[in-house]
Short mmCIF file of C-alpha atoms in Angstrom, two decimals:
data_model
loop_
_atom_site.label_atom_id
_atom_site.label_comp_id
_atom_site.label_asym_id
_atom_site.label_seq_id
_atom_site.Cartn_x
_atom_site.Cartn_y
_atom_site.Cartn_z
CA MET T 9 -171.07 25.08 24.82
CA LYS T 10 -170.12 28.58 23.52
CA GLU T 11 -166.93 28.44 21.34
CA ARG T 12 -164.03 30.13 22.75
CA PRO T 13 -162.61 32.91 20.69
CA VAL T 14 -158.96 32.58 19.51
CA LEU T 15 -156.70 35.24 20.97
CA ASP T 16 -153.87 36.85 19.07
CA VAL T 17 -150.32 36.66 20.62
CA THR T 18 -147.42 38.71 19.51
CA VAL T 19 -143.93 37.48 20.53
CA VAL T 20 -141.16 40.14 19.96
CA LEU T 21 -137.93 39.05 19.03
CA LEU T 22 -134.77 41.26 20.12
CA ASP T 23 -131.20 40.81 19.40
CA ASP T 24 -128.69 39.44 22.03
CA GLY T 25 -131.28 38.08 24.22
CA LEU T 26 -131.63 34.44 25.37
CA SER T 27 -133.70 32.77 22.58
CA SER T 28 -135.64 30.61 25.14
CA THR T 29 -137.35 33.68 26.61
CA ALA T 30 -139.21 34.28 23.40
CA ILE T 31 -139.30 30.53 22.06
CA MET T 32 -140.84 28.95 25.17
CA PRO T 33 -143.90 31.44 25.04
CA VAL T 34 -144.25 30.69 21.35
CA GLU T 35 -144.44 26.88 21.98
CA ILE T 36 -146.74 27.02 24.93
CA PHE T 37 -149.25 29.38 23.28
CA HIS T 38 -149.22 27.37 20.14
CA SER T 39 -149.65 24.14 22.20
CA ALA T 40 -152.64 25.40 24.26
CA GLY T 41 -155.75 23.54 22.82
CA THR T 42 -153.74 21.54 20.35
CA LEU T 43 -151.06 19.43 21.45
CA TRP T 44 -153.00 17.69 24.22
CA ASN T 45 -155.82 16.96 21.52
CA ASP T 46 -153.40 15.74 19.07
CA LEU T 47 -151.78 13.43 21.37
CA HIS T 48 -155.16 11.98 22.23
CA ASP T 49 -156.48 11.76 18.54
CA GLN T 50 -158.96 14.61 19.34
CA ALA T 51 -159.72 17.52 17.26
CA PRO T 52 -157.41 20.39 17.92
CA GLN T 53 -159.08 23.48 19.40
CA PRO T 54 -156.40 26.18 19.16
CA ALA T 55 -156.77 28.89 21.83
CA PHE T 56 -154.13 31.34 20.35
CA ARG T 57 -152.73 32.52 17.10
CA VAL T 58 -149.00 33.28 17.45
CA ARG T 59 -146.96 35.63 15.61
CA THR T 60 -143.22 36.58 15.91
CA VAL T 61 -142.11 40.13 15.10
CA SER T 62 -138.78 41.92 15.29
CA LEU T 63 -138.44 45.81 15.02
CA SER T 64 -137.60 45.88 11.28
CA GLY T 65 -138.89 42.41 10.42
CA GLY T 66 -135.39 40.99 9.97
CA ALA T 67 -133.56 38.17 11.55
CA VAL T 68 -132.41 38.65 15.17
CA ARG T 69 -129.13 37.24 16.56
CA SER T 70 -128.54 35.56 19.84
CA PRO T 71 -125.27 35.85 21.84
CA TYR T 72 -124.41 32.17 20.97
CA GLY T 73 -124.86 32.32 17.23
CA LEU T 74 -128.46 31.33 16.70
CA SER T 75 -130.45 33.56 14.23
CA ILE T 76 -134.04 33.48 14.28
CA THR T 77 -136.16 35.16 11.29
CA PRO T 78 -139.58 36.48 12.43
CA GLU T 79 -142.80 36.49 10.58
CA THR T 80 -143.10 40.21 10.22
CA SER T 81 -142.24 43.64 11.77
CA LEU T 82 -143.81 45.69 14.62
CA ASP T 83 -145.37 48.03 12.31
CA ALA T 84 -147.38 45.26 10.60
CA ILE T 85 -149.33 44.51 13.76
CA GLU T 86 -152.48 46.30 13.90
CA ARG T 87 -153.96 44.87 17.01
CA THR T 88 -153.14 41.99 19.37
CA ASP T 89 -154.43 40.38 22.69
CA ILE T 90 -151.14 39.51 24.09
CA ILE T 91 -147.63 40.89 23.83
CA ILE T 92 -144.70 39.10 25.03
CA VAL T 93 -141.42 41.05 25.49
CA PRO T 94 -138.27 38.84 25.94
CA THR T 95 -134.85 39.73 27.46
CA SER T 96 -132.43 41.22 25.25
CA GLY T 97 -128.73 41.21 26.89
CA LEU T 98 -127.30 42.81 30.05
CA ASP T 99 -126.19 46.27 28.83
CA LEU T 100 -129.51 47.98 29.43
CA ASP T 101 -128.60 51.42 28.46
CA LEU T 102 -127.41 50.26 25.07
CA LYS T 103 -130.51 47.90 24.55
CA LEU T 104 -133.01 50.55 25.49
CA VAL T 105 -131.48 52.84 22.74
CA GLU T 106 -131.24 50.11 20.26
CA ASN T 107 -134.88 49.04 20.80
CA SER T 108 -136.30 52.57 21.44
CA ALA T 109 -138.97 51.95 18.90
CA LEU T 110 -140.60 49.24 20.76
CA LEU T 111 -141.36 51.74 23.68
CA PRO T 112 -144.45 53.62 21.67
CA TRP T 113 -145.47 50.65 20.22
CA LEU T 114 -146.05 48.81 23.55
CA LYS T 115 -147.80 52.08 25.05
CA ARG T 116 -150.12 52.11 21.72
CA HIS T 117 -151.22 48.39 22.05
CA TYR T 118 -151.74 48.47 25.80
CA ALA T 119 -153.85 51.57 25.43
CA GLN T 120 -155.91 49.31 22.74
CA GLY T 121 -156.49 46.56 25.48
CA ALA T 122 -153.66 44.16 24.98
CA TYR T 123 -151.98 42.25 27.93
CA VAL T 124 -148.34 42.96 27.89
CA ALA T 125 -145.73 40.64 29.48
CA GLY T 126 -142.01 41.41 30.26
CA VAL T 127 -139.82 38.30 30.60
CA CYS T 128 -136.91 38.73 32.83
CA MET T 129 -135.08 41.84 31.80
CA GLY T 130 -138.01 42.50 29.34
CA ALA T 131 -139.72 44.01 32.18
CA ALA T 132 -137.34 47.00 31.60
CA TYR T 133 -139.02 47.98 28.45
CA LEU T 134 -142.46 48.24 30.11
CA ALA T 135 -140.79 50.33 32.88
CA GLU T 136 -138.93 52.61 30.40
CA ALA T 137 -142.35 53.00 28.56
CA GLY T 138 -143.81 54.32 31.88
CA LEU T 139 -146.50 51.64 31.92
CA LEU T 140 -145.24 50.17 35.29
CA ASP T 141 -145.36 53.44 37.12
CA GLY T 142 -147.15 52.88 40.48
CA ARG T 143 -147.58 49.12 39.53
CA ILE T 144 -146.30 45.83 40.81
CA ALA T 145 -143.71 44.20 38.85
CA THR T 146 -140.85 41.69 39.05
CA THR T 147 -137.67 40.81 37.31
CA HIS T 148 -134.57 38.44 37.77
CA TRP T 149 -133.41 38.58 41.39
CA ALA T 150 -129.82 39.38 40.08
CA VAL T 151 -130.71 42.65 38.31
CA SER T 152 -133.58 43.69 40.59
CA ASP T 153 -131.46 46.28 42.47
CA ARG T 154 -130.44 47.98 39.27
CA LEU T 155 -134.18 48.21 37.95
CA CYS T 156 -135.30 49.29 41.50
CA ALA T 157 -132.81 52.20 41.30
CA ARG T 158 -133.42 53.03 37.82
CA TYR T 159 -137.38 52.88 37.84
CA PRO T 160 -138.41 53.93 41.68
CA LYS T 161 -141.89 54.53 40.80
CA VAL T 162 -142.41 50.85 40.25
CA ARG T 163 -143.32 48.55 43.17
CA TRP T 164 -140.93 46.02 42.53
CA ARG T 165 -141.54 42.41 43.82
CA GLN T 166 -138.40 40.42 43.24
CA ASP T 167 -139.42 37.56 45.48
CA LEU T 168 -142.19 36.65 42.94
CA PHE T 169 -141.81 34.78 39.59
CA VAL T 170 -144.99 36.29 38.08
CA THR T 171 -146.79 39.59 38.57
CA GLU T 172 -149.95 40.89 37.06
CA ASP T 173 -151.19 44.46 37.58
CA SER T 174 -153.64 46.07 35.23
CA ARG T 175 -152.89 43.85 32.14
CA LEU T 176 -149.27 44.29 32.86
CA LEU T 177 -147.20 40.98 33.53
CA CYS T 178 -143.64 40.51 34.59
CA SER T 179 -141.79 37.31 35.05
CA GLY T 180 -138.58 36.77 36.88
CA GLY T 181 -135.83 34.88 35.09
CA VAL T 182 -135.11 33.20 31.95
CA TYR T 183 -137.52 30.20 32.49
CA ALA T 184 -140.19 32.18 34.22
CA SER T 185 -141.16 32.75 30.40
CA MET T 186 -142.83 29.48 30.80
CA ASP T 187 -144.59 30.58 34.15
CA VAL T 188 -145.91 33.75 32.52
CA SER T 189 -146.97 32.08 29.56
CA LEU T 190 -148.98 29.30 31.45
CA TYR T 191 -150.40 31.80 33.71
CA LEU T 192 -152.01 33.67 30.90
CA VAL T 193 -153.14 30.57 29.30
CA GLU T 194 -154.80 29.72 32.62
CA LYS T 195 -156.17 33.27 33.16
CA LEU T 196 -157.78 33.51 29.77
CA CYS T 197 -158.69 30.01 28.85
CA GLY T 198 -159.26 28.34 32.24
CA HIS T 199 -157.40 25.84 34.29
CA GLU T 200 -158.17 22.71 32.26
CA VAL T 201 -156.76 24.08 29.01
CA ALA T 202 -153.67 25.33 30.94
CA LEU T 203 -153.21 21.97 32.89
CA LYS T 204 -153.49 19.91 29.59
CA CYS T 205 -150.98 22.30 27.88
CA ALA T 206 -148.59 21.79 30.87
CA LYS T 207 -149.00 18.07 30.93
CA ALA T 208 -148.56 17.68 27.19
CA LEU T 209 -145.25 19.66 27.37
CA LEU T 210 -144.14 17.94 30.59
CA LEU T 211 -144.16 21.36 32.37
CA PRO T 212 -144.91 22.19 35.79
CA MET T 213 -148.03 24.62 36.52
CA PRO T 214 -146.88 28.29 37.04
CA ARG T 215 -144.50 28.92 40.02
CA ILE T 216 -145.03 32.25 41.81
CA HIS T 217 -142.08 32.62 44.35
CA GLN T 218 -138.42 33.08 43.04
CA SER T 219 -136.99 33.67 46.58
CA GLY T 220 -135.69 30.18 46.77
CA TYR T 221 -133.65 30.49 43.80
CA ALA T 222 -132.04 33.84 44.61
CA VAL T 223 -128.38 34.06 45.86
CA LEU T 224 -128.56 37.36 47.70
CA PRO T 225 -126.15 38.55 50.21
CA VAL T 226 -127.14 38.62 53.89
CA SER T 227 -125.64 42.02 54.37
CA GLN T 228 -124.87 44.92 51.96
CA PRO T 229 -121.15 46.01 51.71
CA HIS T 230 -119.91 48.43 54.47
CA ASP T 231 -116.85 49.36 56.28
CA ASP T 232 -117.87 49.55 59.96
CA SER T 233 -115.14 47.26 61.61
CA ARG T 234 -117.17 46.84 64.86
CA ILE T 235 -120.22 45.59 62.88
CA ARG T 236 -118.18 43.15 60.97
CA GLN T 237 -116.81 41.59 64.27
CA VAL T 238 -120.43 41.01 65.17
CA GLU T 239 -121.21 39.70 61.78
CA ALA T 240 -118.37 37.30 62.12
CA PHE T 241 -119.56 36.26 65.56
CA LEU T 242 -123.06 35.62 64.33
CA GLN T 243 -121.74 33.56 61.47
CA THR T 244 -119.90 31.15 63.86
CA ASN T 245 -122.54 31.10 66.58
CA LEU T 246 -125.75 31.20 64.43
CA SER T 247 -127.48 28.56 66.41
CA ARG T 248 -127.17 30.41 69.75
CA ASP T 249 -129.79 32.52 71.15
CA VAL T 250 -128.09 35.94 71.64
CA SER T 251 -129.57 39.21 72.96
CA THR T 252 -129.28 42.32 71.28
CA GLN T 253 -127.50 43.55 74.45
CA ASP T 254 -124.89 40.68 74.04
CA LEU T 255 -124.21 41.75 70.50
CA ALA T 256 -123.85 45.43 71.52
CA ASP T 257 -121.41 44.54 74.22
CA HIS T 258 -119.45 42.33 71.66
CA ALA T 259 -119.17 45.53 69.60
CA GLY T 260 -118.51 47.84 72.42
CA LEU T 261 -121.59 50.18 71.97
CA GLY T 262 -124.72 50.80 73.84
CA ALA T 263 -127.70 48.85 72.78
CA ARG T 264 -129.63 51.57 70.92
CA THR T 265 -126.30 52.86 69.28
CA PHE T 266 -125.61 49.55 68.24
CA VAL T 267 -128.95 48.74 66.69
CA ARG T 268 -128.58 51.97 64.67
CA HIS T 269 -125.02 51.24 63.52
CA PHE T 270 -125.98 47.67 62.72
CA LYS T 271 -128.87 48.62 60.38
CA ALA T 272 -127.01 51.22 58.71
CA ALA T 273 -124.22 49.02 57.91
CA THR T 274 -125.97 45.68 57.03
CA GLY T 275 -129.44 47.16 55.83
CA ARG T 276 -131.12 44.82 58.66
CA LEU T 277 -131.85 44.91 62.10
CA PRO T 278 -129.95 42.25 64.21
CA ALA T 279 -132.75 39.91 64.60
CA ALA T 280 -133.59 39.89 61.00
CA TYR T 281 -129.93 39.42 59.97
CA LEU T 282 -129.88 36.45 62.21
CA GLN T 283 -132.72 34.92 60.65
CA ALA T 284 -131.59 35.47 57.25
CA LEU T 285 -128.32 33.93 58.22
CA ARG T 286 -129.84 30.98 59.58
CA ILE T 287 -131.93 30.42 56.60
CA GLU T 288 -128.97 30.64 54.09
CA ALA T 289 -127.21 28.12 56.11
CA ALA T 290 -130.20 25.90 55.98
CA LYS T 291 -130.35 26.29 52.14
CA ASN T 292 -126.74 25.17 52.13
CA MET T 293 -127.37 22.12 53.99
CA LEU T 294 -130.36 21.24 52.05
CA GLU T 295 -128.39 21.50 48.75
CA ARG T 296 -125.58 19.33 49.91
CA ASP T 297 -126.65 16.48 52.24
CA ALA T 298 -129.52 14.28 53.32
CA LYS T 299 -129.86 15.15 57.03
CA PRO T 300 -133.38 15.21 58.44
CA ILE T 301 -135.11 18.44 58.40
CA GLN T 302 -135.39 18.30 62.17
CA SER T 303 -131.64 18.07 62.46
CA ILE T 304 -130.91 20.94 60.13
CA SER T 305 -133.55 22.96 62.07
CA SER T 306 -131.71 22.35 65.35
CA GLU T 307 -128.50 23.22 63.77
CA VAL T 308 -129.29 26.45 62.66
CA GLY T 309 -130.98 27.48 65.95
CA TYR T 310 -134.57 26.41 65.83
CA ASP T 311 -135.79 23.71 68.10
CA ASP T 312 -139.29 24.08 66.83
CA VAL T 313 -139.18 22.43 63.51
CA ALA T 314 -142.92 23.42 62.61
CA PHE T 315 -141.70 27.29 62.99
CA PHE T 316 -138.69 26.55 61.04
CA ARG T 317 -140.62 24.84 58.17
CA SER T 318 -143.02 27.94 58.17
CA LEU T 319 -140.12 30.62 58.32
CA PHE T 320 -138.26 28.82 55.68
CA LYS T 321 -141.42 28.81 53.42
CA ARG T 322 -142.23 32.55 54.02
CA ILE T 323 -138.72 33.52 53.04
CA THR T 324 -138.16 31.27 50.15
CA GLY T 325 -141.41 30.32 48.88
CA MET T 326 -140.70 26.64 49.24
CA THR T 327 -140.87 24.04 52.14
CA PRO T 328 -137.40 22.72 53.14
CA THR T 329 -138.45 19.40 51.39
CA ASP T 330 -139.51 21.20 48.17
CA TYR T 331 -136.01 23.11 48.30
CA ARG T 332 -134.10 19.92 48.58
CA ALA T 333 -135.96 18.34 45.64
CA HIS T 334 -135.05 21.36 43.58
CA PHE T 335 -131.39 21.82 44.23
CA ALA T 336 -129.84 18.99 46.11
CA PRO T 337 -127.72 16.48 44.03
CA LEU T 338 -129.84 13.30 42.56
CA GLY T 339 -128.66 10.89 45.40
CA VAL T 340 -129.52 13.46 48.16
CA ARG T 341 -133.05 14.08 46.63
CA GLY T 342 -133.68 10.35 47.00
CA GLN T 343 -133.49 9.87 43.24
CA PRO T 344 -130.52 7.74 42.13
CA ALA T 345 -128.71 9.25 39.09
CA PHE T 346 -129.55 7.26 35.92
CA GLU T 347 -127.17 4.48 35.12
CA ALA T 348 -127.19 2.58 31.80
CA PRO T 349 -127.57 -1.21 32.20
#
């Protein structure tokens, strides 16, 4: 069997970010091909060489007092196969100025053939460098609106954990650093190496959708009192089947005028708004109690539980059962909380 080449991974360390967005990729790439083998008394077959760098080569600080010293500086890296850019704090304007030297460095290595991955808000550095123009990308759901407005040429997909477009990868959220790292291990070394790495570290294989984790408002802020009345009506009658005409009558408007006003105020058409409202209500129920899925489906207005399951998965990226398993209290998930004997 042909021996697999060892790939070079460069993980950038930046001040004021969450250290896990850099450390998790270091540990995953370092473990691929080695940890599973070590645990099974087999000869290690490292798939990657991992280096950490900072802009100057000096230590970087985290917002919670942790200091990390890299191996070297950006300028010392002549070539690399993979670059990981972590998150670096929420003040994006300040951070883009502080870390401006990173931008031409990313462009140079991308032009040389490197895969470049931005973790969480690290995607902003790829966008600021112009690498993401016209390409699909993602970021954390809570900052996606800011990045969408700042970089309108990017095809943002805030519903996804991991995106890849022309060797440019992005991941949404802090622990999506795990997802994008395992994704690259699988892509470049195959499923078996990635699976063994995940099992050795007790990690799940890469997640794709982050929709189920988002806490997004059903409606955008607005001052239309007539539409607010309709929203309040829908919130207290979300299980009822109501027509657009019924809602228009409630607002005291003609049907076409109502639809136009409703979309302008909320950002959604009435049917889509009600659908989103029902899914949010279902998520809340799944998070707090152990009602059967059929009962929750009926309570939010869907007598056809198969349709409800399909709709829920399409919107959140998870089945109702999976959502409950992720977010409900231990007792509700069917797993009793640990108690010492």
